Coordinates of C-alpha atoms in Angstrom, one line a residue:
M133 CA 21.0 -13.3 -52.4
T134 CA 23.0 -11.7 -49.7
D135 CA 23.1 -14.9 -47.7
I136 CA 24.5 -16.9 -50.6
A137 CA 27.0 -14.2 -51.4
A138 CA 28.1 -14.1 -47.8
S139 CA 28.6 -17.9 -47.7
V140 CA 31.2 -17.8 -50.5
P141 CA 34.7 -18.4 -49.0
P142 CA 37.0 -15.4 -49.1
S143 CA 39.4 -17.2 -51.5
Q144 CA 36.5 -17.7 -53.9
Q145 CA 35.1 -14.1 -53.8
P146 CA 35.1 -12.2 -57.0
P147 CA 37.8 -9.4 -57.3
K148 CA 37.2 -6.0 -55.9
P149 CA 36.0 -3.3 -58.3
E150 CA 38.4 -0.8 -59.8
A151 CA 39.3 2.0 -57.4
N152 CA 38.7 4.7 -60.1
P153 CA 36.0 3.5 -62.5
P154 CA 35.8 5.5 -65.8
K155 CA 33.7 8.7 -65.4
A156 CA 30.6 9.3 -67.5
P157 CA 30.8 12.3 -69.8
R158 CA 29.3 15.3 -68.2
A159 CA 26.8 15.8 -71.1
Q160 CA 25.7 12.2 -70.5
V161 CA 25.1 12.9 -66.8
Y162 CA 22.9 15.9 -67.6
R163 CA 20.9 13.9 -70.2
W164 CA 20.4 11.2 -67.6
I165 CA 18.9 13.7 -65.1
G166 CA 16.9 15.3 -67.9
G167 CA 15.4 12.0 -68.7
F168 CA 13.8 12.0 -65.2
L169 CA 12.4 15.5 -65.8
A170 CA 10.9 14.6 -69.2
P171 CA 7.7 13.0 -67.8
Y172 CA 7.0 16.2 -66.0
K173 CA 7.7 18.6 -68.8
T174 CA 4.4 20.5 -68.2
R175 CA 5.5 21.4 -64.7
V176 CA 9.0 22.2 -65.9
I177 CA 7.7 24.6 -68.5
A178 CA 5.4 26.2 -65.9
A179 CA 8.3 26.6 -63.5
L180 CA 10.4 28.2 -66.2
C181 CA 7.6 30.6 -67.1
F182 CA 7.3 31.6 -63.5
L183 CA 11.0 32.0 -63.3
L184 CA 11.1 34.2 -66.4
L185 CA 8.2 36.3 -65.2
G186 CA 9.8 36.9 -61.8
S187 CA 13.1 37.8 -63.4
L188 CA 11.5 40.3 -65.8
A189 CA 9.5 41.8 -63.0
W190 CA 12.7 42.5 -61.0
L191 CA 14.2 44.0 -64.2
A192 CA 11.2 46.2 -64.6
I193 CA 11.7 47.6 -61.1
G194 CA 14.9 49.3 -62.4
Q195 CA 12.8 51.4 -64.8
G196 CA 10.5 52.2 -62.0
V197 CA 13.4 53.5 -60.0
R198 CA 14.5 55.7 -63.0
M199 CA 11.0 57.2 -63.3
L200 CA 10.8 57.6 -59.6
V201 CA 14.0 59.7 -59.5
D202 CA 13.6 61.6 -62.7
Q203 CA 9.8 62.3 -62.6
G204 CA 8.5 61.6 -59.1
F205 CA 10.9 64.0 -57.4
S206 CA 11.3 66.6 -60.1
D207 CA 9.1 69.3 -58.4
S208 CA 6.3 69.7 -55.9
S209 CA 3.4 70.3 -58.4
D210 CA 0.2 68.3 -58.4
S211 CA 1.2 66.6 -61.7
S212 CA 4.5 65.5 -60.0
E213 CA 2.6 64.1 -57.1
A214 CA 0.2 62.2 -59.5
R215 CA 3.2 60.8 -61.3
L216 CA 4.8 59.7 -58.0
D217 CA 1.5 58.0 -57.1
Q218 CA 1.5 56.2 -60.5
V219 CA 5.1 55.1 -60.2
I220 CA 4.6 53.8 -56.6
L221 CA 1.4 51.9 -57.7
G222 CA 3.3 50.5 -60.7
L223 CA 6.1 49.3 -58.5
G224 CA 3.6 47.8 -56.1
G225 CA 2.0 45.9 -58.9
I226 CA 5.4 44.7 -60.1
V227 CA 6.2 43.4 -56.6
I228 CA 2.9 41.5 -56.4
V229 CA 3.5 39.9 -59.8
S230 CA 7.1 39.0 -58.7
S231 CA 5.8 37.5 -55.5
I232 CA 3.3 35.3 -57.3
A233 CA 6.1 34.2 -59.7
V234 CA 8.4 33.4 -56.8
F235 CA 5.7 31.2 -55.2
G236 CA 5.0 29.3 -58.4
R237 CA 8.7 28.8 -59.2
F238 CA 9.6 27.7 -55.7
Y239 CA 6.7 25.3 -55.4
L240 CA 7.1 23.7 -58.8
M241 CA 10.9 23.4 -58.6
S242 CA 10.8 22.0 -55.1
W243 CA 8.2 19.5 -56.2
L244 CA 10.3 18.5 -59.2
G245 CA 13.3 18.0 -56.9
E246 CA 11.4 15.7 -54.6
R247 CA 9.9 13.8 -57.6
V248 CA 13.1 13.4 -59.5
S249 CA 14.9 12.2 -56.3
A250 CA 12.2 9.7 -55.7
D251 CA 12.2 8.4 -59.3
I252 CA 16.0 8.1 -59.2
R253 CA 15.8 6.1 -56.0
L254 CA 13.2 3.8 -57.5
T255 CA 15.3 3.3 -60.7
V256 CA 18.5 2.6 -58.8
Y257 CA 16.8 0.2 -56.3
R258 CA 15.0 -1.7 -59.1
A259 CA 18.4 -2.1 -60.8
L260 CA 20.0 -3.4 -57.6
L261 CA 17.3 -6.0 -57.2
T262 CA 18.3 -7.5 -60.6
L263 CA 22.1 -7.8 -59.9
S264 CA 23.7 -11.1 -59.0
P265 CA 25.5 -11.9 -55.7
S266 CA 28.8 -11.4 -57.5
F267 CA 28.0 -7.6 -57.6
Y268 CA 27.3 -7.6 -53.8
A269 CA 30.6 -9.5 -53.2
K270 CA 32.3 -6.4 -54.6
A271 CA 30.2 -3.5 -53.3
R272 CA 29.9 -2.5 -49.7
T273 CA 26.4 -2.2 -48.4
G274 CA 27.1 1.1 -46.5
E275 CA 28.5 2.7 -49.7
V276 CA 25.4 1.7 -51.7
I277 CA 23.2 3.2 -48.9
S278 CA 25.2 6.4 -48.9
R279 CA 24.4 6.8 -52.6
F280 CA 20.8 6.3 -51.8
T281 CA 20.8 8.9 -49.1
S282 CA 23.4 11.7 -49.4
D283 CA 23.8 11.6 -53.2
T284 CA 20.1 11.6 -53.9
T285 CA 19.5 14.3 -51.3
L286 CA 22.1 16.5 -52.9
L287 CA 20.6 15.9 -56.3
E288 CA 17.1 16.8 -54.8
N289 CA 18.4 20.1 -53.4
V290 CA 20.1 21.0 -56.7
V291 CA 17.0 20.2 -58.9
G292 CA 14.6 21.8 -56.4
S293 CA 16.6 24.9 -55.5
S294 CA 20.1 25.4 -56.8
F295 CA 19.3 24.8 -60.5
S296 CA 16.4 27.2 -60.5
M297 CA 18.5 29.8 -58.7
A298 CA 21.2 29.4 -61.4
L299 CA 18.6 29.8 -64.2
R300 CA 17.1 32.9 -62.5
A301 CA 20.5 34.4 -62.0
T302 CA 21.4 33.8 -65.6
V303 CA 18.2 35.4 -66.8
T304 CA 18.8 38.3 -64.5
L305 CA 22.4 38.6 -65.7
L306 CA 21.4 38.7 -69.4
G307 CA 18.3 40.9 -68.9
G308 CA 20.3 43.3 -66.7
L309 CA 23.0 43.6 -69.4
V310 CA 20.3 44.4 -72.0
M311 CA 18.6 47.0 -69.7
M312 CA 22.0 48.5 -68.8
A313 CA 22.8 48.9 -72.5
F314 CA 19.5 50.5 -73.1
T315 CA 20.2 53.0 -70.3
S316 CA 23.9 53.7 -71.1
W317 CA 25.9 51.8 -73.6
K318 CA 29.2 53.4 -72.5
L319 CA 28.8 52.3 -68.9
T320 CA 27.7 48.9 -70.1
A321 CA 31.0 48.6 -72.0
L322 CA 32.8 49.0 -68.7
V323 CA 30.6 46.2 -67.2
L324 CA 31.4 43.9 -70.1
V325 CA 35.1 44.4 -69.4
A326 CA 34.6 43.6 -65.7
V327 CA 32.4 40.5 -66.2
P328 CA 35.2 38.2 -67.5
L329 CA 37.3 39.2 -64.5
V330 CA 34.6 37.8 -62.3
V331 CA 33.5 34.8 -64.4
V332 CA 36.9 33.3 -65.2
P333 CA 37.9 32.7 -61.6
A334 CA 34.5 31.3 -61.0
I335 CA 35.0 28.7 -63.7
L336 CA 38.5 27.8 -62.8
L337 CA 37.9 27.5 -59.1
G338 CA 34.5 25.9 -59.7
K339 CA 36.2 22.9 -61.4
K340 CA 38.5 22.5 -58.4
V341 CA 35.6 22.7 -56.0
R342 CA 33.8 20.0 -58.0
L343 CA 36.7 17.5 -57.8
L344 CA 37.2 18.1 -54.1
A345 CA 33.4 17.7 -53.5
K346 CA 33.4 14.3 -55.2
R347 CA 36.3 13.3 -53.1
S348 CA 34.4 14.4 -50.0
Q349 CA 31.3 12.4 -51.1
D350 CA 33.5 9.3 -51.5
R351 CA 34.9 9.6 -48.0
I352 CA 31.4 10.0 -46.7
A353 CA 30.4 6.8 -48.5
D354 CA 33.4 5.0 -46.9
L355 CA 32.2 6.2 -43.5
G356 CA 28.7 5.0 -44.1
A357 CA 30.0 1.6 -45.2
Y358 CA 32.0 1.3 -42.0
V359 CA 29.2 2.4 -39.7
D360 CA 26.8 0.0 -41.4
E361 CA 29.2 -2.9 -40.9
S362 CA 30.1 -2.2 -37.3
I363 CA 26.6 -1.4 -36.1
H364 CA 25.1 -4.5 -37.8
E365 CA 27.8 -6.7 -36.1
I366 CA 27.5 -4.9 -32.7
Y367 CA 27.3 -8.2 -30.8
T368 CA 30.7 -9.3 -32.2
V369 CA 32.2 -5.9 -31.7
Q370 CA 31.2 -5.9 -28.0
S371 CA 31.9 -9.6 -27.5
Y372 CA 35.5 -9.2 -28.5
G373 CA 36.0 -5.8 -26.8
H374 CA 36.7 -4.2 -30.1
E375 CA 35.1 -0.9 -29.3
A376 CA 38.4 1.0 -28.8
Q377 CA 39.8 -0.2 -32.2
D378 CA 36.5 0.6 -33.9
D379 CA 36.5 4.0 -32.4
K380 CA 40.0 4.6 -33.8
H381 CA 38.9 3.3 -37.3
F382 CA 35.8 5.5 -37.2
T383 CA 37.9 8.5 -36.1
S384 CA 40.3 7.9 -39.1
H385 CA 37.3 7.9 -41.4
V386 CA 35.9 11.1 -39.9
E387 CA 39.3 12.8 -40.2
A388 CA 39.5 11.7 -43.8
I389 CA 36.1 13.4 -44.4
L390 CA 37.3 16.5 -42.6
A391 CA 40.6 16.6 -44.6
A392 CA 38.7 16.4 -47.9
A393 CA 36.1 18.9 -46.7
K394 CA 38.8 21.4 -45.6
D395 CA 40.3 21.6 -49.1
R396 CA 36.8 22.0 -50.6
I397 CA 35.8 24.6 -48.1
F398 CA 39.0 26.6 -48.6
Y399 CA 38.6 26.8 -52.4
R400 CA 34.9 27.5 -52.1
A401 CA 35.6 30.3 -49.6
L402 CA 38.3 31.6 -51.9
L403 CA 35.9 31.5 -54.8
I404 CA 33.2 33.4 -53.0
C405 CA 35.7 35.9 -51.7
L406 CA 37.1 36.7 -55.1
I407 CA 33.8 37.0 -56.8
M408 CA 32.4 39.3 -54.1
S409 CA 35.5 41.5 -54.1
L410 CA 35.8 41.7 -57.8
S411 CA 32.0 42.4 -58.2
F412 CA 32.0 45.3 -55.7
F413 CA 35.2 46.8 -57.1
A414 CA 33.5 46.7 -60.5
I415 CA 30.4 48.4 -59.1
L416 CA 32.6 51.1 -57.4
T417 CA 34.4 51.7 -60.7
I418 CA 31.1 52.0 -62.6
T419 CA 29.7 54.3 -59.9
W420 CA 32.6 56.6 -60.2
A421 CA 32.2 56.7 -64.0
G422 CA 28.5 57.1 -63.8
G423 CA 28.8 60.0 -61.3
N424 CA 31.1 61.8 -63.6
A425 CA 28.6 61.2 -66.5
V426 CA 25.8 62.7 -64.4
M427 CA 27.9 65.8 -63.5
S428 CA 28.8 66.3 -67.1
G429 CA 25.1 66.0 -68.1
N430 CA 25.5 62.9 -70.3
I431 CA 22.9 60.9 -68.3
S432 CA 20.2 61.8 -65.7
A433 CA 20.3 60.9 -62.1
G434 CA 17.4 58.6 -62.6
E435 CA 19.2 56.8 -65.4
L436 CA 22.3 56.4 -63.2
S437 CA 20.1 55.0 -60.4
A438 CA 18.5 52.5 -62.7
F439 CA 21.9 51.6 -64.1
M440 CA 23.3 51.0 -60.6
F441 CA 20.2 49.0 -59.7
Y442 CA 20.9 46.7 -62.7
A443 CA 24.6 46.6 -61.7
V444 CA 23.7 45.4 -58.3
L445 CA 21.3 42.8 -59.7
I446 CA 24.1 41.6 -62.1
A447 CA 26.6 41.4 -59.3
G448 CA 24.1 39.4 -57.2
A449 CA 23.4 37.2 -60.1
V450 CA 27.1 36.5 -60.7
G451 CA 27.5 35.8 -57.0
T452 CA 24.5 33.4 -57.1
I453 CA 25.9 31.6 -60.1
S454 CA 29.3 31.1 -58.5
E455 CA 27.6 29.9 -55.3
V456 CA 25.3 27.4 -56.9
F457 CA 27.8 26.4 -59.7
S458 CA 29.8 24.3 -57.2
E459 CA 26.5 22.8 -55.9
I460 CA 25.6 21.8 -59.4
Q461 CA 29.0 20.4 -60.0
R462 CA 28.7 18.3 -56.8
A463 CA 25.3 17.1 -58.0
A464 CA 26.9 16.1 -61.3
G465 CA 29.4 14.1 -59.3
A466 CA 26.7 12.5 -57.2
S467 CA 24.8 11.7 -60.4
E468 CA 27.8 9.8 -61.8
R469 CA 27.8 7.6 -58.7
L470 CA 24.1 7.0 -59.0
M471 CA 24.4 6.3 -62.7
E472 CA 27.0 3.6 -61.9
L473 CA 24.3 1.8 -59.9
A474 CA 21.4 2.4 -62.2
H475 CA 23.4 1.2 -65.3
A476 CA 25.0 -1.7 -63.6
V477 CA 24.2 -4.8 -65.6
S478 CA 23.8 -8.2 -64.1
D479 CA 26.2 -10.9 -65.2
I480 CA 23.3 -13.3 -65.4
A481 CA 21.5 -12.9 -68.8
Q482 CA 17.9 -13.7 -69.2
P483 CA 17.2 -16.1 -72.1
A484 CA 16.1 -14.4 -75.3
N485 CA 13.4 -17.1 -76.0
P486 CA 12.6 -18.6 -72.6
E487 CA 10.9 -22.0 -72.3
A488 CA 7.9 -22.5 -70.1
L489 CA 7.7 -25.0 -67.3
P490 CA 4.7 -27.3 -67.1
S491 CA 1.8 -26.2 -65.0
R492 CA 2.8 -28.7 -62.4
V493 CA 6.5 -29.0 -61.8
Q494 CA 7.6 -32.5 -60.6
G495 CA 11.0 -31.5 -59.2
N496 CA 13.3 -33.8 -61.2
L497 CA 16.9 -32.4 -61.1
S498 CA 19.8 -33.4 -63.3
I499 CA 23.3 -32.1 -63.0
S500 CA 25.7 -33.1 -65.8
N501 CA 29.4 -32.4 -66.1
L502 CA 29.2 -29.2 -64.0
N503 CA 32.3 -27.1 -63.8
F504 CA 32.3 -23.7 -62.1
S505 CA 34.7 -20.9 -61.1
Y506 CA 33.6 -17.7 -59.5
P507 CA 33.7 -14.7 -61.8
G508 CA 37.2 -13.2 -61.8
H509 CA 38.9 -16.3 -60.4
S510 CA 40.7 -19.1 -62.2
E511 CA 40.3 -21.6 -59.3
T512 CA 37.7 -24.2 -60.2
V513 CA 35.2 -24.7 -57.4
L514 CA 33.1 -27.6 -58.9
H515 CA 34.7 -30.3 -61.1
E516 CA 32.8 -32.4 -63.5
L517 CA 29.9 -32.7 -61.1
S518 CA 27.1 -35.1 -62.3
F519 CA 24.2 -36.6 -60.4
T520 CA 20.4 -36.8 -60.6
V521 CA 17.7 -36.2 -58.1
S522 CA 14.3 -37.8 -58.7
A523 CA 11.0 -36.0 -57.9
G524 CA 10.3 -36.4 -54.2
E525 CA 13.7 -37.7 -53.3
R526 CA 15.6 -36.6 -50.3
V527 CA 19.3 -36.1 -51.0
A528 CA 21.9 -35.0 -48.4
L529 CA 25.1 -33.2 -49.4
V530 CA 28.0 -34.0 -47.1
G531 CA 31.5 -32.5 -47.2
A532 CA 34.0 -30.3 -45.5
S533 CA 33.8 -26.5 -45.7
G534 CA 34.8 -25.4 -49.2
A535 CA 33.6 -28.6 -50.8
G536 CA 31.1 -26.7 -53.0
K537 CA 27.8 -27.4 -51.3
S538 CA 26.6 -23.8 -50.9
T539 CA 28.0 -23.1 -54.4
L540 CA 25.8 -25.8 -55.8
F541 CA 22.7 -24.4 -54.1
A542 CA 23.5 -21.0 -55.6
L543 CA 23.9 -22.5 -59.1
L544 CA 20.7 -24.4 -58.9
Q545 CA 18.9 -21.0 -58.5
H546 CA 21.1 -19.4 -61.1
F547 CA 22.7 -16.8 -58.9
Y548 CA 25.9 -16.9 -61.0
P549 CA 26.6 -17.0 -64.7
T550 CA 25.8 -20.4 -66.4
P551 CA 28.8 -22.7 -65.7
T552 CA 30.2 -25.3 -68.0
G553 CA 27.9 -28.2 -68.0
C554 CA 24.1 -28.4 -67.6
I555 CA 21.5 -28.2 -64.9
M556 CA 18.1 -29.5 -65.9
L557 CA 14.8 -29.1 -64.1
D558 CA 12.1 -31.5 -65.3
G559 CA 14.1 -31.9 -68.5
I560 CA 14.5 -28.2 -69.2
A561 CA 17.9 -26.5 -69.0
S562 CA 17.9 -23.9 -66.2
E563 CA 19.5 -21.3 -68.4
K564 CA 16.5 -21.5 -70.8
L565 CA 14.1 -20.5 -68.0
T566 CA 13.5 -17.0 -66.8
L567 CA 15.0 -16.3 -63.4
D568 CA 11.6 -15.7 -61.9
D569 CA 10.2 -19.1 -63.2
L570 CA 13.3 -21.0 -62.1
R571 CA 13.6 -19.5 -58.6
A572 CA 9.9 -19.8 -58.0
Q573 CA 10.5 -23.6 -57.8
F574 CA 12.8 -23.5 -54.8
A575 CA 12.3 -22.8 -51.2
L576 CA 15.5 -22.0 -49.3
V577 CA 16.1 -22.3 -45.6
P578 CA 19.6 -21.1 -44.9
Q579 CA 21.7 -22.0 -41.9
E580 CA 21.7 -18.4 -40.8
S581 CA 18.1 -17.5 -40.9
V582 CA 17.1 -14.3 -42.5
I583 CA 14.6 -12.2 -40.5
F584 CA 13.4 -8.9 -41.9
A585 CA 12.7 -5.8 -39.9
T586 CA 9.0 -6.2 -39.9
N587 CA 6.4 -8.2 -38.0
V588 CA 6.0 -12.0 -37.8
L589 CA 3.1 -12.1 -40.4
E590 CA 5.1 -10.3 -43.1
N591 CA 8.2 -12.4 -42.4
V592 CA 6.5 -15.7 -42.8
R593 CA 4.6 -14.8 -45.9
Y594 CA 7.6 -13.3 -47.6
G595 CA 7.5 -15.9 -50.3
R596 CA 3.7 -15.6 -50.6
P597 CA 2.6 -12.0 -50.0
D598 CA -1.0 -12.8 -50.7
A599 CA -1.3 -15.6 -48.1
S600 CA -4.1 -15.2 -45.5
L601 CA -3.5 -15.0 -41.8
Q602 CA -4.9 -18.5 -41.3
E603 CA -2.5 -19.9 -43.9
V604 CA 0.4 -18.2 -42.1
I605 CA -0.8 -19.6 -38.7
D606 CA -1.0 -23.1 -40.2
A607 CA 2.5 -22.9 -41.6
C608 CA 3.8 -21.7 -38.2
K609 CA 2.0 -24.5 -36.4
S610 CA 3.7 -27.0 -38.8
A611 CA 7.1 -25.3 -38.1
R612 CA 6.3 -25.5 -34.3
A613 CA 6.6 -21.7 -34.2
H614 CA 2.9 -20.8 -33.3
E615 CA 3.5 -21.5 -29.6
F616 CA 6.1 -18.9 -29.0
I617 CA 4.5 -16.4 -31.4
S618 CA 1.3 -16.6 -29.4
E619 CA 3.2 -15.6 -26.3
F620 CA 4.1 -12.3 -27.8
P621 CA 1.9 -9.4 -26.7
E622 CA 1.0 -8.5 -30.2
G623 CA 1.1 -12.1 -31.6
Y624 CA 1.6 -12.2 -35.4
D625 CA 1.8 -8.4 -35.5
T626 CA 4.9 -8.3 -33.3
Y627 CA 7.7 -6.3 -34.7
L628 CA 10.8 -8.5 -34.7
G629 CA 13.5 -5.8 -35.0
E630 CA 16.4 -5.5 -37.4
R631 CA 17.7 -8.9 -38.4
G632 CA 15.2 -10.4 -35.9
V633 CA 17.1 -9.1 -32.8
R634 CA 14.1 -9.9 -30.6
L635 CA 14.2 -13.6 -31.4
S636 CA 16.5 -16.4 -30.3
G637 CA 18.5 -18.4 -32.9
G638 CA 16.0 -21.3 -32.7
Q639 CA 13.0 -19.0 -33.0
K640 CA 14.5 -17.4 -36.1
Q641 CA 15.1 -20.8 -37.7
R642 CA 11.5 -21.8 -37.1
I643 CA 10.2 -18.6 -38.7
A644 CA 12.4 -19.4 -41.7
I645 CA 11.1 -22.9 -41.9
A646 CA 7.5 -21.6 -41.6
R647 CA 8.3 -19.3 -44.5
A648 CA 9.4 -22.3 -46.6
I649 CA 6.4 -24.3 -45.6
L650 CA 4.0 -21.5 -46.6
A651 CA 5.8 -21.0 -50.0
D652 CA 4.9 -24.6 -50.9
R653 CA 7.5 -25.0 -53.7
P654 CA 8.4 -28.3 -55.3
I655 CA 12.1 -28.2 -54.4
L656 CA 13.4 -27.6 -50.9
L657 CA 17.0 -26.4 -50.3
L658 CA 17.8 -26.9 -46.6
D659 CA 21.2 -25.6 -45.4
E660 CA 21.2 -27.6 -42.1
A661 CA 17.8 -26.0 -41.3
T662 CA 17.7 -27.3 -37.7
S663 CA 21.2 -26.4 -36.6
A664 CA 20.1 -23.6 -34.2
L665 CA 17.4 -25.6 -32.4
D666 CA 17.5 -27.2 -29.0
A667 CA 16.9 -31.0 -28.8
R668 CA 13.2 -30.7 -28.0
S669 CA 12.5 -28.2 -30.7
E670 CA 14.6 -30.1 -33.2
V671 CA 12.5 -33.2 -32.8
R672 CA 9.3 -31.3 -33.3
V673 CA 10.6 -29.3 -36.3
K674 CA 11.9 -32.5 -37.9
Q675 CA 8.5 -34.0 -37.7
A676 CA 7.1 -31.0 -39.6
L677 CA 9.9 -31.2 -42.1
D678 CA 9.4 -34.9 -42.7
T679 CA 5.7 -34.3 -43.5
L680 CA 6.6 -31.4 -45.7
M681 CA 9.3 -33.3 -47.6
Q682 CA 7.0 -36.2 -48.5
S683 CA 5.9 -34.5 -51.7
K684 CA 9.0 -32.3 -52.2
T685 CA 12.3 -32.8 -53.9
T686 CA 14.8 -32.0 -51.1
L687 CA 18.5 -31.2 -51.0
V688 CA 20.0 -30.9 -47.6
I689 CA 23.4 -29.6 -46.7
A690 CA 24.1 -32.0 -43.8
H691 CA 26.5 -31.8 -40.9
R692 CA 24.6 -33.8 -38.3
L693 CA 23.7 -37.5 -38.2
A694 CA 20.0 -37.0 -37.5
T695 CA 19.7 -35.2 -40.9
V696 CA 21.7 -37.7 -42.8
V697 CA 20.1 -40.9 -41.7
N698 CA 16.7 -39.7 -42.9
A699 CA 18.0 -39.0 -46.4
D700 CA 17.2 -41.4 -49.3
R701 CA 20.7 -40.8 -50.6
I702 CA 23.9 -39.1 -49.5
L703 CA 26.3 -37.4 -51.9
V704 CA 29.9 -36.9 -50.6
L705 CA 31.7 -33.9 -52.0
D706 CA 35.4 -33.2 -51.7
K707 CA 36.9 -30.1 -53.1
G708 CA 34.1 -29.7 -55.7
R709 CA 34.1 -33.4 -56.8
L710 CA 31.6 -36.1 -56.2
V711 CA 33.6 -38.9 -54.5
A712 CA 30.8 -41.2 -53.3
A713 CA 27.1 -41.7 -53.2
G714 CA 24.8 -44.0 -51.3
S715 CA 22.9 -44.5 -48.1
H716 CA 24.4 -43.9 -44.7
E717 CA 25.2 -47.6 -44.0
Q718 CA 26.7 -48.0 -47.5
L719 CA 29.0 -45.1 -47.2
L720 CA 30.2 -46.1 -43.7
S721 CA 31.5 -49.3 -45.2
T722 CA 32.7 -48.0 -48.6
C723 CA 33.9 -44.4 -48.2
K724 CA 36.8 -43.5 -46.0
L725 CA 36.2 -39.8 -46.2
Y726 CA 32.6 -40.3 -45.1
R727 CA 33.6 -42.4 -42.2
E728 CA 36.0 -39.7 -41.1
F729 CA 33.4 -37.1 -41.5
A730 CA 30.9 -39.2 -39.5
S731 CA 33.3 -39.9 -36.7
L732 CA 34.3 -36.2 -36.4
Q733 CA 31.0 -34.4 -37.0
L734 CA 28.0 -36.7 -37.2
L735 CA 28.6 -38.7 -34.0
T736 CA 29.6 -35.8 -31.8

């Protein structure tokens, strides 16, 4: 799909997406994440139980502190020593229970974070595989990759860590308030007055941090897109000496990230500073009030100790909530970006009641009154195009760049919404077939061969993953690729590198041809499939292609005489219109445009 999308002329590309797409409601984002947690509700419940147990254990330590102060140190009698031993043993037991709870909570929440992140990646990737080339004409590959990496990693950290920390802090906060009220309701009233002074700044500044965090993530995505583009095209970058300019562009992207991060860091630091300061000032105030209460005999020293223990727990809980609140907000922003991908809908609709192809497809094609404009553009690319191709016929498409040849290839495989007119395969309209059934009838060999970052074997059997090694070897022999493959130290297990960097242009093309041969589909689409071959290799591959095409319907985008003269029929396209059809000799004598094309391109 990416090759076809890339072949679309810039003037015919769909429009860019909106700079600021509508945001999903926050509740919808949380429901979306919750949907990924639902299949693992048993683990979620277990994690919550461990979280609750651990929080309650910590709250129980406060009562142990009260007993320790009031009873364990009251006098030096044997009974006092026994009570001290009992309190210490009780505290030790609470610590053991708390440790077990921490282990269970941490393990389960970390596992859930990894699992949810993996499920989201799978969901988004599967959605991306269904989208048409018009989507990829809008989206930048690097930005999509950024959403897969940084956004899902952020979400993983929040689900596996920050979210459980927020829940634990919330339980500690509420439980601490209850225990404080049980200890001294007067001092608790002071705490309740102080809590809003801490929470309100956290909420207000937290919103600001979330907005700045999303802006920072967007700038990171822009950087990822730029790096992806420049590294993939490193040959062109270095060939034209563009390194200095690329360095300047990269620097500007990095500085944009830093500028966005500086604002986020400032407000986050301000948030933490305010919460810590307000929390400790509140504790100092409560300590002063509690000290006076002890001296007046209203509460015991042990009760004040327990109260201060709970006050410290609550202050820590508020600090934790403020700390992870911004992380949760960032994750919500990242989830919005992932939801955009997961919920993206292809502009190519599957038929509600698809028809079935016969068990053996002949390969008859019929194009009738075909008109087409790329989505979002009013310019018509194909005009009233009509012709038929009989099963087993070889038809060459000839025309200048922009004549609509690659567009026609894309429409035959239904890579764009159904245009005005009709495309028939063996008498069945293509839009009535499922995309899988329709595309399974075509084998495409593009002019720029696609080589995947895997070994030779997997590249050749890309269209037939279940093919045996011997079938792959036979296909490579037919494509005259077996000879150079055998020279590799690891043969068919040789890793070809990203985009086939270890291969020459001709070797890439022969791998692509072997892939089409192995796929053994009734219709061949050849986009000048021998353009990158030297003269000797071209002759050998043409022999293989001639044998292959004997039982196949073949459409060839042709720019060279050797390809055209072997065709049963030649169609001449000009600005999306069919202007002539016939054999090479017929067109030389009847079509002025074809004669010009032949003199300029075919005979050179």
